[in-house]
Coordinates of C-alpha atoms in Angstrom, one line a residue:
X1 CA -93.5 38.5 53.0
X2 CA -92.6 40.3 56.6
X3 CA -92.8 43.9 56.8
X4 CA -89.9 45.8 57.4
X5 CA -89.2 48.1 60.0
X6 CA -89.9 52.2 58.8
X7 CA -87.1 54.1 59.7
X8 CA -88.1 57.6 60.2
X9 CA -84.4 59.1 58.8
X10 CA -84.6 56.8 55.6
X11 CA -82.7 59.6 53.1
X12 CA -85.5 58.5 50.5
X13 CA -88.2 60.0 51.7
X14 CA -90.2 62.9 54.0
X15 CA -90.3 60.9 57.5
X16 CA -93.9 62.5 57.7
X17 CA -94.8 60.4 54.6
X18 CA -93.8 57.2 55.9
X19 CA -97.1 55.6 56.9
X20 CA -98.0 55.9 53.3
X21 CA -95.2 53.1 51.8
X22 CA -95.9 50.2 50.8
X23 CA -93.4 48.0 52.8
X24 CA -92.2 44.5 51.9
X25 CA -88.8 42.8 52.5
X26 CA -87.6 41.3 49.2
X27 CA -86.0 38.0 48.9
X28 CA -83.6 38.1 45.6
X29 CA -82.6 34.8 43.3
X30 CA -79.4 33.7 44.1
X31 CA -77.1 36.2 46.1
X32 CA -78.9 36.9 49.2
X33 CA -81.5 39.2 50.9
X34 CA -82.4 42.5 50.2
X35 CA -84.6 44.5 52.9
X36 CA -86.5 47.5 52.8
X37 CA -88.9 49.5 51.0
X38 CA -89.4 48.9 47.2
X39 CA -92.8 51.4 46.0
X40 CA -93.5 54.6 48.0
X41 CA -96.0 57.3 46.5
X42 CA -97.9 56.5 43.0
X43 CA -95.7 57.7 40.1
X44 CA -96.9 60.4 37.6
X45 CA -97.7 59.0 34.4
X46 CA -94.5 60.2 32.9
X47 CA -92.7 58.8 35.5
X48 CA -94.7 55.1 34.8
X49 CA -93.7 55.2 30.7
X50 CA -90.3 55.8 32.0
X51 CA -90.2 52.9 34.0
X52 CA -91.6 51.0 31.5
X53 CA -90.3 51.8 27.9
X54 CA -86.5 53.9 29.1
X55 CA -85.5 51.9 32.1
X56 CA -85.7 48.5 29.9
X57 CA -82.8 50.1 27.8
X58 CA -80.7 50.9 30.2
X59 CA -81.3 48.1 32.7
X60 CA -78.5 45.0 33.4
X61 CA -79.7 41.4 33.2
X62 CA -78.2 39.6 36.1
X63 CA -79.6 36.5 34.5
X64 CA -77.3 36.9 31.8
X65 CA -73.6 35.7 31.5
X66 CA -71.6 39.0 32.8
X67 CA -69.9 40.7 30.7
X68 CA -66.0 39.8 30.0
X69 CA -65.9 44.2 29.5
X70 CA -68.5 45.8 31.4
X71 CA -67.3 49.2 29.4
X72 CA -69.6 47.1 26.3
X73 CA -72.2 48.1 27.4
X74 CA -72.4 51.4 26.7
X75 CA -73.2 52.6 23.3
X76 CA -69.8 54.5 23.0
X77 CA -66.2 53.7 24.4
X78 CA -65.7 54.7 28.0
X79 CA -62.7 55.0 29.6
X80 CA -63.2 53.5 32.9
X81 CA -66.1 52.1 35.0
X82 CA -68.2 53.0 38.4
X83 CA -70.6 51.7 40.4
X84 CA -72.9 53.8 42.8
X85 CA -74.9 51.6 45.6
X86 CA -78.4 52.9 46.5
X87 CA -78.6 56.2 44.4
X88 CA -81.8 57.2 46.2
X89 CA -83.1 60.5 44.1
X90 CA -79.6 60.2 42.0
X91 CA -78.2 63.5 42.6
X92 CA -74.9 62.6 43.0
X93 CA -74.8 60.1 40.3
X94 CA -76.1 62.5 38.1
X95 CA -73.5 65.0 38.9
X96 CA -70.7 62.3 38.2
X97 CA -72.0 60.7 34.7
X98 CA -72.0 64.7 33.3
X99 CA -69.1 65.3 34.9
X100 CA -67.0 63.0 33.5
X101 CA -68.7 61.7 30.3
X102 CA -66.2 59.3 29.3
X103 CA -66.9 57.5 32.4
X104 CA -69.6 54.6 32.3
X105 CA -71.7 54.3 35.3
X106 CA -73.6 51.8 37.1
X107 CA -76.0 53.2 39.5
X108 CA -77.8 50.4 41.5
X109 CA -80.9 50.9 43.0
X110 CA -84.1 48.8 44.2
X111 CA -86.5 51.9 45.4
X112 CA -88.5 51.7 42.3
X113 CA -89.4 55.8 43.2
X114 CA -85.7 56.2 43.2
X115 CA -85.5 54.6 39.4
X116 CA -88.3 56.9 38.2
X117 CA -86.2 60.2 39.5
X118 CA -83.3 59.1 38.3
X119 CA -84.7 58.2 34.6
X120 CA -86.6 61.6 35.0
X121 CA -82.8 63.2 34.8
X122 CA -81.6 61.2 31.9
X123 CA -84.2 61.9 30.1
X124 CA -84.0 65.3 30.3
X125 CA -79.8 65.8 30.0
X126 CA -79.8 63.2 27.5
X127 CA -77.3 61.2 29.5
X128 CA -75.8 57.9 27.5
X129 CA -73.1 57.1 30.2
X130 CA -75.5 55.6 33.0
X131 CA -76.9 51.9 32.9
X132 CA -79.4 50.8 36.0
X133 CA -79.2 47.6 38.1
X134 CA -82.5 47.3 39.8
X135 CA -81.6 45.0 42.5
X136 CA -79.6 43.9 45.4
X137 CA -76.2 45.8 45.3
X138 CA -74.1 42.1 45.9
X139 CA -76.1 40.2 43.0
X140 CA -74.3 43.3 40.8
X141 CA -71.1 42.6 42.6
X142 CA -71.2 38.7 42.1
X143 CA -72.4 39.3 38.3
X144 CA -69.5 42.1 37.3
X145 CA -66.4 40.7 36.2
X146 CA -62.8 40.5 37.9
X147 CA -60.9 44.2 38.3
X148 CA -63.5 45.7 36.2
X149 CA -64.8 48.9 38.2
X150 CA -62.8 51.8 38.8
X151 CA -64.4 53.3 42.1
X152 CA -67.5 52.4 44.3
X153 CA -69.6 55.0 45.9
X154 CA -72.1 54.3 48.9
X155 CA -73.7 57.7 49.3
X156 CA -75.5 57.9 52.6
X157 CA -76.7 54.4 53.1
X158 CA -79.8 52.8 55.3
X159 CA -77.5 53.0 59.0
X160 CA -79.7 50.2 60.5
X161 CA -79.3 51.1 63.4
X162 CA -80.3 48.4 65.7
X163 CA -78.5 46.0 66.8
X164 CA -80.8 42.9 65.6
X165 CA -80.6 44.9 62.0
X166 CA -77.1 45.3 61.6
X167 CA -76.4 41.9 59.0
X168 CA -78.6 44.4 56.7
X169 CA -75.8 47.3 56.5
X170 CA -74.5 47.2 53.4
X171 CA -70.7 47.2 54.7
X172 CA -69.8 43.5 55.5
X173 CA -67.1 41.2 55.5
X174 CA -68.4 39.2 52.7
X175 CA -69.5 42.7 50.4
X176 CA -65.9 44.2 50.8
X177 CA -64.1 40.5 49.4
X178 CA -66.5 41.2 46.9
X179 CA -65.6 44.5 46.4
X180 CA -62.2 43.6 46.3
X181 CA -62.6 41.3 43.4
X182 CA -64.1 43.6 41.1
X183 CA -62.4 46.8 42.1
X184 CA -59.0 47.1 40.1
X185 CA -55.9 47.8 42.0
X186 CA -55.7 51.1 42.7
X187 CA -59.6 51.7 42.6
X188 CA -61.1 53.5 45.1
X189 CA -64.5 52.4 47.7
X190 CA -65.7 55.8 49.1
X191 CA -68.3 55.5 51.9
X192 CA -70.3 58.7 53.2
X193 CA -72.5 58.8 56.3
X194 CA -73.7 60.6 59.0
X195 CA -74.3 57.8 61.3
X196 CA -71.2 58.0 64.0
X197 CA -72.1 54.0 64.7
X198 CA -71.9 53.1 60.7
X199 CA -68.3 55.1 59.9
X200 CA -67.1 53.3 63.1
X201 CA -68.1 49.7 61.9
X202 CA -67.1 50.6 58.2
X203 CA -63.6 51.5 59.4
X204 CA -63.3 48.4 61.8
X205 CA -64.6 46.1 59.4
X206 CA -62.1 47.7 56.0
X207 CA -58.8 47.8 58.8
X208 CA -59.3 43.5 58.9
X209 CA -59.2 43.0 55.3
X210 CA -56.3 42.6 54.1
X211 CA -57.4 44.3 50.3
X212 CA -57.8 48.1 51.6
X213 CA -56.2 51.1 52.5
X214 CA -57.7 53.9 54.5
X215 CA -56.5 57.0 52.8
X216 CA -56.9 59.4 55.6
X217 CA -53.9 61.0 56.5
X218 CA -55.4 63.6 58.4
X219 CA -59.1 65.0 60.5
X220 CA -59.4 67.2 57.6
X221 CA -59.1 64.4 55.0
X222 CA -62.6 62.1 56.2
X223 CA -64.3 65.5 57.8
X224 CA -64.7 67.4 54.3
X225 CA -65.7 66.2 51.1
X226 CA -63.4 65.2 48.3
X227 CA -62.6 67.6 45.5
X228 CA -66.0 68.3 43.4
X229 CA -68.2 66.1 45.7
X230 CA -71.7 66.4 45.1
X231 CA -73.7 67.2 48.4
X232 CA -77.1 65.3 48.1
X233 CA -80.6 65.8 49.7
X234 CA -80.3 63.6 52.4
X235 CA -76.4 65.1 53.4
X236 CA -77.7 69.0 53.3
X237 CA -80.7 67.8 55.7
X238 CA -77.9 66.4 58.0
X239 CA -76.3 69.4 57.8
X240 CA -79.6 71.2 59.0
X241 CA -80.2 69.1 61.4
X242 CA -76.5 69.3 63.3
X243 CA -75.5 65.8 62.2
X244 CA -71.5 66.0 60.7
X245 CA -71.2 63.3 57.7
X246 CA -67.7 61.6 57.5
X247 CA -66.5 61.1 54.1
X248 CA -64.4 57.8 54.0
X249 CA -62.3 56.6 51.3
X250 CA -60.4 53.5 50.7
X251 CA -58.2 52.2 48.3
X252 CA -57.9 49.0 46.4
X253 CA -54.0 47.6 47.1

């Protein structure tokens, strides 16, 4: 396996802790490539039983069939379904599944550091709405069913910024058909970042498909947050650090 790249603003962890990673670039079965880190600092034992006796319950199978109604697959009946892409510590996601408990939630993460935070929180608020995919975000989009989600949230992702790196941004022509499929009409992709050169190429790249529908109708509407948005970690250190997010949305025609 080839190393990848550090990149000294990744939102998952301190940028003065990044020589101590593990990196590896991770080739997964079946529906492409995903790159980047996958283990950064040892886990505390806690953290390690979680991994290996909680996340087990609450992880999907992409080796099984998919399920014909995702909402199954929670142990009570949930009214609708989301997806969050690359959770990181899981603030936000956290924030949503308590929020709105009728709501089943699919958080999606391959940071195994991000997993053990996360489970850390459902654990400790009992949380029964959230299952875990593990993995590369478009294996869960190839695995879901037709017009099953609700809304998909990419919180602050990875910008890659160079040039040579950019087929690794999340945001492509082939991820938004996918998205397409298994959002329902109506449903809603919101994108947040504050990368200037990653809202532009999300925005050129959701005005060619013919699926979407920018929502904007004014500055105001993608300069501040929707209603009840959850700031995470990595969006208050942009904050700090001058850096203004823009807070895309896009709906499902």
């Amino acid at each position: 396996m080839t190393a990848a790249t550090p990149d000294p603003r990744d939102r998952h962890l301190p940028t003065d802790d990044a020589s101590s990673l593990h990196h590896e670039t991770v080739r997964v079965s079946g529906q492409g490539s995903f790159f980047g880190r996958r283990k950064g600092h040892r886990l505390r034992p806690h953290q390690n039983e979680l991994i290996a006796h909680l996340l087990p319950r609450l992880s999907l199978d992409p080796d099984k069939a998919g399920p014909s109604d995702p909402a199954a697959l929670f142990d009570m009946p949930m009214e609708e379904l989301r997806a969050e892409i690359g959770f990181g510590g899981g603030e936000h996601l956290v924030a949503e599944a308590l929020a709105f408990p009728r709501t089943g939630f699919i958080g999606c993460e391959p940071y195994v550091n991000g997993m053990a935070k996360i489970l850390t929180q459902i654990e400790a608020h009992e949380i029964g709405n959230i299952r875990l995919f593990a993995g590369d975000a478009s294996e869960l989009l190839a695995w879901l069913p037709r017009a099953s989600l609700a809304r998909i949230d990419l919180i602050h992702p990875d910008p890659w910024p160079k040039r040579r790196h950019w087929k690794r941004r999340f945001v492509q022509d082939a991820t938004i058909a996918e998205m397409a499929r298994v959002l329902r009409p109506g449903g809603e992709f919101r994108f947040v970042s504050d990368i200037a050169d990653y809202c532009a190429w999300t925005l050129s790249h959701f005005a060619r498909s013919p699926d979407f529908l920018w929502l904007a109708e004014r500055a105001d509407d993608w300069r501040s947050p929707w209603p009840d948005y959850t700031m995470t970690r990595y969006g208050r250190k942009a904050m700090r650090e001058g850096r203004r997010s823009a807070y895309l949305r896009f709906e499902r025609i």
